[in-house]
XYZ file of C-alpha atoms in Angstrom:
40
model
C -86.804 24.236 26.678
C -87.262 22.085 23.498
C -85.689 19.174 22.630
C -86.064 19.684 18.755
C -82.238 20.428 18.238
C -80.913 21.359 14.440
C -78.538 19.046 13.369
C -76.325 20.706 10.681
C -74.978 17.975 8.043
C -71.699 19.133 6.913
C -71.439 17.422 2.940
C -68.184 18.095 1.480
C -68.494 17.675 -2.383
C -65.247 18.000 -4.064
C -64.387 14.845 -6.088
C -67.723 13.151 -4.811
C -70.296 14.203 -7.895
C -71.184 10.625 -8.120
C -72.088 10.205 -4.159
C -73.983 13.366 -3.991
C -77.180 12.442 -5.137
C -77.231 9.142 -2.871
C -75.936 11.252 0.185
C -78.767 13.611 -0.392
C -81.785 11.573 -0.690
C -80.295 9.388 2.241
C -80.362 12.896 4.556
C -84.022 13.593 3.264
C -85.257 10.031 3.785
C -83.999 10.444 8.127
C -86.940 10.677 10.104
C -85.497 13.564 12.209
C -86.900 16.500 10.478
C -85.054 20.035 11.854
C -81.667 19.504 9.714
C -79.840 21.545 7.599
C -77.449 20.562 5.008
C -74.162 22.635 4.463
C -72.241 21.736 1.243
C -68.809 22.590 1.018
């Protein structure tokens, strides 16, 4: 069994358009690479 588990960030955008960009690049910049992002 592997250990390289998907971790699904759950971003919820309404009223944040000035976070979004700074949330984003902070998610890309993790060093755990199997992610998703899910923007609601």
């Amino acid at each position: 069994m592997s250990n390289n588990f998907l971790i699904s960030v759950m971003l919820c955008c309404y009223n944040s358009e000035k976070y979004i960009s700074e949330t984003i690049d902070s998610i890309i910049n993790q060093t755990y690479d199997n992610w998703e992002i899910v923007a609601i």
